[in-house]
């Protein structure tokens, strides 16, 4: 017997309809590429999104076709988010930090039919336009006054002109909630990037999941500023969660330096933010250097790579900003776990609570996880045993776009498919997961694993260290040994001996890095993560050469 409740597909357009009807006056504030601060409301944003949907129809974009963006976080980008997915097309957020050849590959693989881009990226678009053979329309996200006088792109359209000509009446179509809504490519640090194709259903369920109090904790009383780009796994879902909960949204546009972010946090009363550790480093350095305090910011989500405990301490103890350490992947929409305390942990000592928070956390309802050994058997949750982390759930990938790479899932005895994350982790008895490494970054010394993240976290706790990466370097006797690559803080004096000594008592002696290389900078990838493969190419034989 079926239940007798309304059958309504879970569609992305419903989030915008809800925000307009119930939070119409709520503000959306953006720092624009043009340099000014722009203010709008969900009511206006919804009306403009309907114009964009009409414009997409006029451009001949059909259901299921991919509409690409190369854009910062901003209200126009948000309009396209809703217009493209809402009208049945697929939003494809391209990462402008990728090399032109990769952008070309990805846009070609996705068969994007239209490309909407911020003026910042005009040189990139001009460089690749002739190779984007599937793209029928190029649209610059600006008004007539700011359009480039001359462009190599034939028939370049102006976004404001395009939508000005349209009606703001548009009925969002209803369709199967399993229809594709958006597409993100993994960074492809090894091999070509692969597409992860989300559905309306997976996006809506993920939105419910991340808005929960023990998750990213979004509400109608919040002002959310996603520093994480809308081209990095849909800004971790915050543009959807903000509409679902009616939060005020603040978009930083191209201003991701410490000063620009801090100014916006203060002027707009931001309460919740989110981003990768490297971006917070710039912000903390600025705030420290100028003796500032956050007057409204209460929580920040840090994920994408491990949040060094020293950074967490700085936020919480010096600035009274709670860190929500989160873990996820493009293949998981992306949120999988958040380190929110359980009831029984509230009374624990500050140090004990801190140790729990430094883990990547427990799963949000909707995601299940387990760790397995080399034989595929599930390993115990004792906080000690580590194995490959596997996940399953309604917002976890089943196949890559165009079946690239074949079937990624591994079946268990009951026939359930699990997605192997490529991360190595422990899970404790309370269900808190801790990543020790990515499997490709693990250091295998004499057959034993050494977790590079632990070694990096210790180095980061030293006041003279700005950034640290630990890599596996080839070793004659032990096959691999840890080698630490360090960027010093400006003006700091720290020696190799001092830093190696810093490990004493903090870690098993045999885990201590064999050597330290001081460098000017560590290469970062398109999503702000340290490119350890690049470091391995450069320093992988360092220990062989030294002996
Ligand atoms: P890519 O970096 O390949 O583009 P993602 O952005 O999807 O892909 O990154 C997913 C990976 O990032 C995870 O598999 C994990 O290795 C790493 N990661 C994400 N969050 C954390 C975290 N909080 N701590 C440690 N590693 C993390």
PDB file of N, CA, C and O in Angstrom, residues 332-363:
ATOM      1  N   UNK A 332      30.892  13.437  -3.902  1.00  0.00           N
ATOM      2  CA  UNK A 332      29.900  13.330  -2.819  1.00  0.00           C
ATOM      3  C   UNK A 332      29.104  14.619  -2.661  1.00  0.00           C
ATOM      4  O   UNK A 332      28.535  14.854  -1.582  1.00  0.00           O
ATOM      5  N   UNK A 333      29.094  15.438  -3.644  1.00  0.00           N
ATOM      6  CA  UNK A 333      28.213  16.628  -3.748  1.00  0.00           C
ATOM      7  C   UNK A 333      28.534  17.893  -2.938  1.00  0.00           C
ATOM      8  O   UNK A 333      27.780  18.846  -3.077  1.00  0.00           O
ATOM      9  N   UNK A 334      29.443  18.082  -2.039  1.00  0.00           N
ATOM     10  CA  UNK A 334      30.541  17.215  -1.641  1.00  0.00           C
ATOM     11  C   UNK A 334      30.487  16.725  -0.198  1.00  0.00           C
ATOM     12  O   UNK A 334      31.337  15.942   0.191  1.00  0.00           O
ATOM     13  N   UNK A 335      29.525  17.153   0.643  1.00  0.00           N
ATOM     14  CA  UNK A 335      29.741  16.960   2.080  1.00  0.00           C
ATOM     15  C   UNK A 335      29.466  15.520   2.541  1.00  0.00           C
ATOM     16  O   UNK A 335      28.431  14.931   2.219  1.00  0.00           O
ATOM     17  N   UNK A 336      30.428  14.974   3.283  1.00  0.00           N
ATOM     18  CA  UNK A 336      30.293  13.622   3.817  1.00  0.00           C
ATOM     19  C   UNK A 336      30.269  13.617   5.335  1.00  0.00           C
ATOM     20  O   UNK A 336      29.403  13.004   5.949  1.00  0.00           O
ATOM     21  N   UNK A 337      31.241  14.304   5.941  1.00  0.00           N
ATOM     22  CA  UNK A 337      31.314  14.318   7.410  1.00  0.00           C
ATOM     23  C   UNK A 337      31.568  15.731   7.919  1.00  0.00           C
ATOM     24  O   UNK A 337      32.155  16.556   7.224  1.00  0.00           O
ATOM     25  N   UNK A 338      31.127  15.958   9.154  1.00  0.00           N
ATOM     26  CA  UNK A 338      31.397  17.221   9.846  1.00  0.00           C
ATOM     27  C   UNK A 338      31.733  16.867  11.299  1.00  0.00           C
ATOM     28  O   UNK A 338      31.073  16.012  11.895  1.00  0.00           O
ATOM     29  N   UNK A 339      32.740  17.541  11.844  1.00  0.00           N
ATOM     30  CA  UNK A 339      33.173  17.209  13.211  1.00  0.00           C
ATOM     31  C   UNK A 339      32.373  18.003  14.240  1.00  0.00           C
ATOM     32  O   UNK A 339      32.889  18.897  14.884  1.00  0.00           O
ATOM     33  N   UNK A 340      31.091  17.668  14.362  1.00  0.00           N
ATOM     34  CA  UNK A 340      30.246  18.312  15.379  1.00  0.00           C
ATOM     35  C   UNK A 340      30.179  17.381  16.586  1.00  0.00           C
ATOM     36  O   UNK A 340      29.979  16.171  16.432  1.00  0.00           O
ATOM     37  N   UNK A 341      30.335  17.954  17.767  1.00  0.00           N
ATOM     38  CA  UNK A 341      30.382  17.143  18.982  1.00  0.00           C
ATOM     39  C   UNK A 341      29.055  16.441  19.236  1.00  0.00           C
ATOM     40  O   UNK A 341      27.993  16.936  18.858  1.00  0.00           O
ATOM     41  N   UNK A 342      29.135  15.298  19.917  1.00  0.00           N
ATOM     42  CA  UNK A 342      27.929  14.620  20.390  1.00  0.00           C
ATOM     43  C   UNK A 342      27.634  15.106  21.807  1.00  0.00           C
ATOM     44  O   UNK A 342      28.515  15.650  22.483  1.00  0.00           O
ATOM     45  N   UNK A 343      26.423  14.844  22.251  1.00  0.00           N
ATOM     46  CA  UNK A 343      25.987  15.289  23.567  1.00  0.00           C
ATOM     47  C   UNK A 343      26.952  14.865  24.682  1.00  0.00           C
ATOM     48  O   UNK A 343      27.348  15.666  25.513  1.00  0.00           O
ATOM     49  N   UNK A 344      27.367  13.596  24.614  1.00  0.00           N
ATOM     50  CA  UNK A 344      28.208  13.097  25.708  1.00  0.00           C
ATOM     51  C   UNK A 344      29.607  13.734  25.712  1.00  0.00           C
ATOM     52  O   UNK A 344      30.333  13.616  26.681  1.00  0.00           O
ATOM     53  N   UNK A 345      29.956  14.402  24.610  1.00  0.00           N
ATOM     54  CA  UNK A 345      31.297  14.980  24.532  1.00  0.00           C
ATOM     55  C   UNK A 345      31.357  16.428  25.025  1.00  0.00           C
ATOM     56  O   UNK A 345      32.439  16.989  25.187  1.00  0.00           O
ATOM     57  N   UNK A 346      30.192  17.007  25.278  1.00  0.00           N
ATOM     58  CA  UNK A 346      30.160  18.431  25.644  1.00  0.00           C
ATOM     59  C   UNK A 346      30.964  18.694  26.916  1.00  0.00           C
ATOM     60  O   UNK A 346      31.693  19.670  27.020  1.00  0.00           O
ATOM     61  N   UNK A 347      30.846  17.767  27.879  1.00  0.00           N
ATOM     62  CA  UNK A 347      31.507  17.983  29.163  1.00  0.00           C
ATOM     63  C   UNK A 347      32.994  17.637  29.167  1.00  0.00           C
ATOM     64  O   UNK A 347      33.657  17.806  30.188  1.00  0.00           O
ATOM     65  N   UNK A 348      33.512  17.158  28.051  1.00  0.00           N
ATOM     66  CA  UNK A 348      34.922  16.750  28.010  1.00  0.00           C
ATOM     67  C   UNK A 348      35.828  17.976  28.173  1.00  0.00           C
ATOM     68  O   UNK A 348      35.387  19.115  27.972  1.00  0.00           O
ATOM     69  N   UNK A 349      37.085  17.745  28.515  1.00  0.00           N
ATOM     70  CA  UNK A 349      38.021  18.855  28.704  1.00  0.00           C
ATOM     71  C   UNK A 349      38.210  19.582  27.368  1.00  0.00           C
ATOM     72  O   UNK A 349      37.969  19.016  26.290  1.00  0.00           O
ATOM     73  N   UNK A 350      38.662  20.809  27.435  1.00  0.00           N
ATOM     74  CA  UNK A 350      38.851  21.598  26.225  1.00  0.00           C
ATOM     75  C   UNK A 350      39.788  20.869  25.261  1.00  0.00           C
ATOM     76  O   UNK A 350      39.541  20.812  24.056  1.00  0.00           O
ATOM     77  N   UNK A 351      40.843  20.260  25.806  1.00  0.00           N
ATOM     78  CA  UNK A 351      41.816  19.559  24.958  1.00  0.00           C
ATOM     79  C   UNK A 351      41.155  18.378  24.248  1.00  0.00           C
ATOM     80  O   UNK A 351      41.368  18.148  23.067  1.00  0.00           O
ATOM     81  N   UNK A 352      40.318  17.628  25.023  1.00  0.00           N
ATOM     82  CA  UNK A 352      39.665  16.440  24.461  1.00  0.00           C
ATOM     83  C   UNK A 352      38.671  16.843  23.369  1.00  0.00           C
ATOM     84  O   UNK A 352      38.593  16.226  22.304  1.00  0.00           O
ATOM     85  N   UNK A 353      37.953  17.931  23.616  1.00  0.00           N
ATOM     86  CA  UNK A 353      36.976  18.392  22.614  1.00  0.00           C
ATOM     87  C   UNK A 353      37.707  18.845  21.354  1.00  0.00           C
ATOM     88  O   UNK A 353      37.284  18.597  20.230  1.00  0.00           O
ATOM     89  N   UNK A 354      38.827  19.479  21.595  1.00  0.00           N
ATOM     90  CA  UNK A 354      39.609  19.978  20.484  1.00  0.00           C
ATOM     91  C   UNK A 354      40.112  18.815  19.614  1.00  0.00           C
ATOM     92  O   UNK A 354      40.089  18.870  18.383  1.00  0.00           O
ATOM     93  N   UNK A 355      40.546  17.737  20.286  1.00  0.00           N
ATOM     94  CA  UNK A 355      41.055  16.570  19.559  1.00  0.00           C
ATOM     95  C   UNK A 355      39.942  15.956  18.701  1.00  0.00           C
ATOM     96  O   UNK A 355      40.188  15.470  17.595  1.00  0.00           O
ATOM     97  N   UNK A 356      38.715  16.004  19.203  1.00  0.00           N
ATOM     98  CA  UNK A 356      37.585  15.441  18.435  1.00  0.00           C
ATOM     99  C   UNK A 356      37.331  16.311  17.202  1.00  0.00           C
ATOM    100  O   UNK A 356      37.157  15.830  16.093  1.00  0.00           O
ATOM    101  N   UNK A 357      37.336  17.620  17.433  1.00  0.00           N
ATOM    102  CA  UNK A 357      37.068  18.557  16.336  1.00  0.00           C
ATOM    103  C   UNK A 357      38.127  18.528  15.248  1.00  0.00           C
ATOM    104  O   UNK A 357      37.870  18.885  14.109  1.00  0.00           O
ATOM    105  N   UNK A 358      39.343  18.148  15.643  1.00  0.00           N
ATOM    106  CA  UNK A 358      40.429  18.112  14.657  1.00  0.00           C
ATOM    107  C   UNK A 358      40.250  16.946  13.693  1.00  0.00           C
ATOM    108  O   UNK A 358      40.850  16.902  12.622  1.00  0.00           O
ATOM    109  N   UNK A 359      39.408  15.987  14.067  1.00  0.00           N
ATOM    110  CA  UNK A 359      39.103  14.889  13.140  1.00  0.00           C
ATOM    111  C   UNK A 359      38.174  15.413  12.043  1.00  0.00           C
ATOM    112  O   UNK A 359      37.590  16.479  12.188  1.00  0.00           O
ATOM    113  N   UNK A 360      38.015  14.614  10.986  1.00  0.00           N
ATOM    114  CA  UNK A 360      37.166  15.079   9.885  1.00  0.00           C
ATOM    115  C   UNK A 360      35.688  14.902  10.213  1.00  0.00           C
ATOM    116  O   UNK A 360      34.835  15.450   9.539  1.00  0.00           O
ATOM    117  N   UNK A 361      35.387  14.090  11.241  1.00  0.00           N
ATOM    118  CA  UNK A 361      34.021  14.105  11.759  1.00  0.00           C
ATOM    119  C   UNK A 361      33.179  12.891  11.461  1.00  0.00           C
ATOM    120  O   UNK A 361      33.634  11.896  10.924  1.00  0.00           O
ATOM    121  N   UNK A 362      31.905  13.022  11.851  1.00  0.00           N
ATOM    122  CA  UNK A 362      30.970  11.907  11.667  1.00  0.00           C
ATOM    123  C   UNK A 362      30.046  12.207  10.502  1.00  0.00           C
ATOM    124  O   UNK A 362      29.899  13.358  10.089  1.00  0.00           O
ATOM    125  N   UNK A 363      29.421  11.168   9.971  1.00  0.00           N
ATOM    126  CA  UNK A 363      28.669  11.360   8.738  1.00  0.00           C
ATOM    127  C   UNK A 363      27.387  12.146   8.987  1.00  0.00           C
ATOM    128  O   UNK A 363      26.751  12.033  10.026  1.00  0.00           O
TER     129      UNK A 363
END
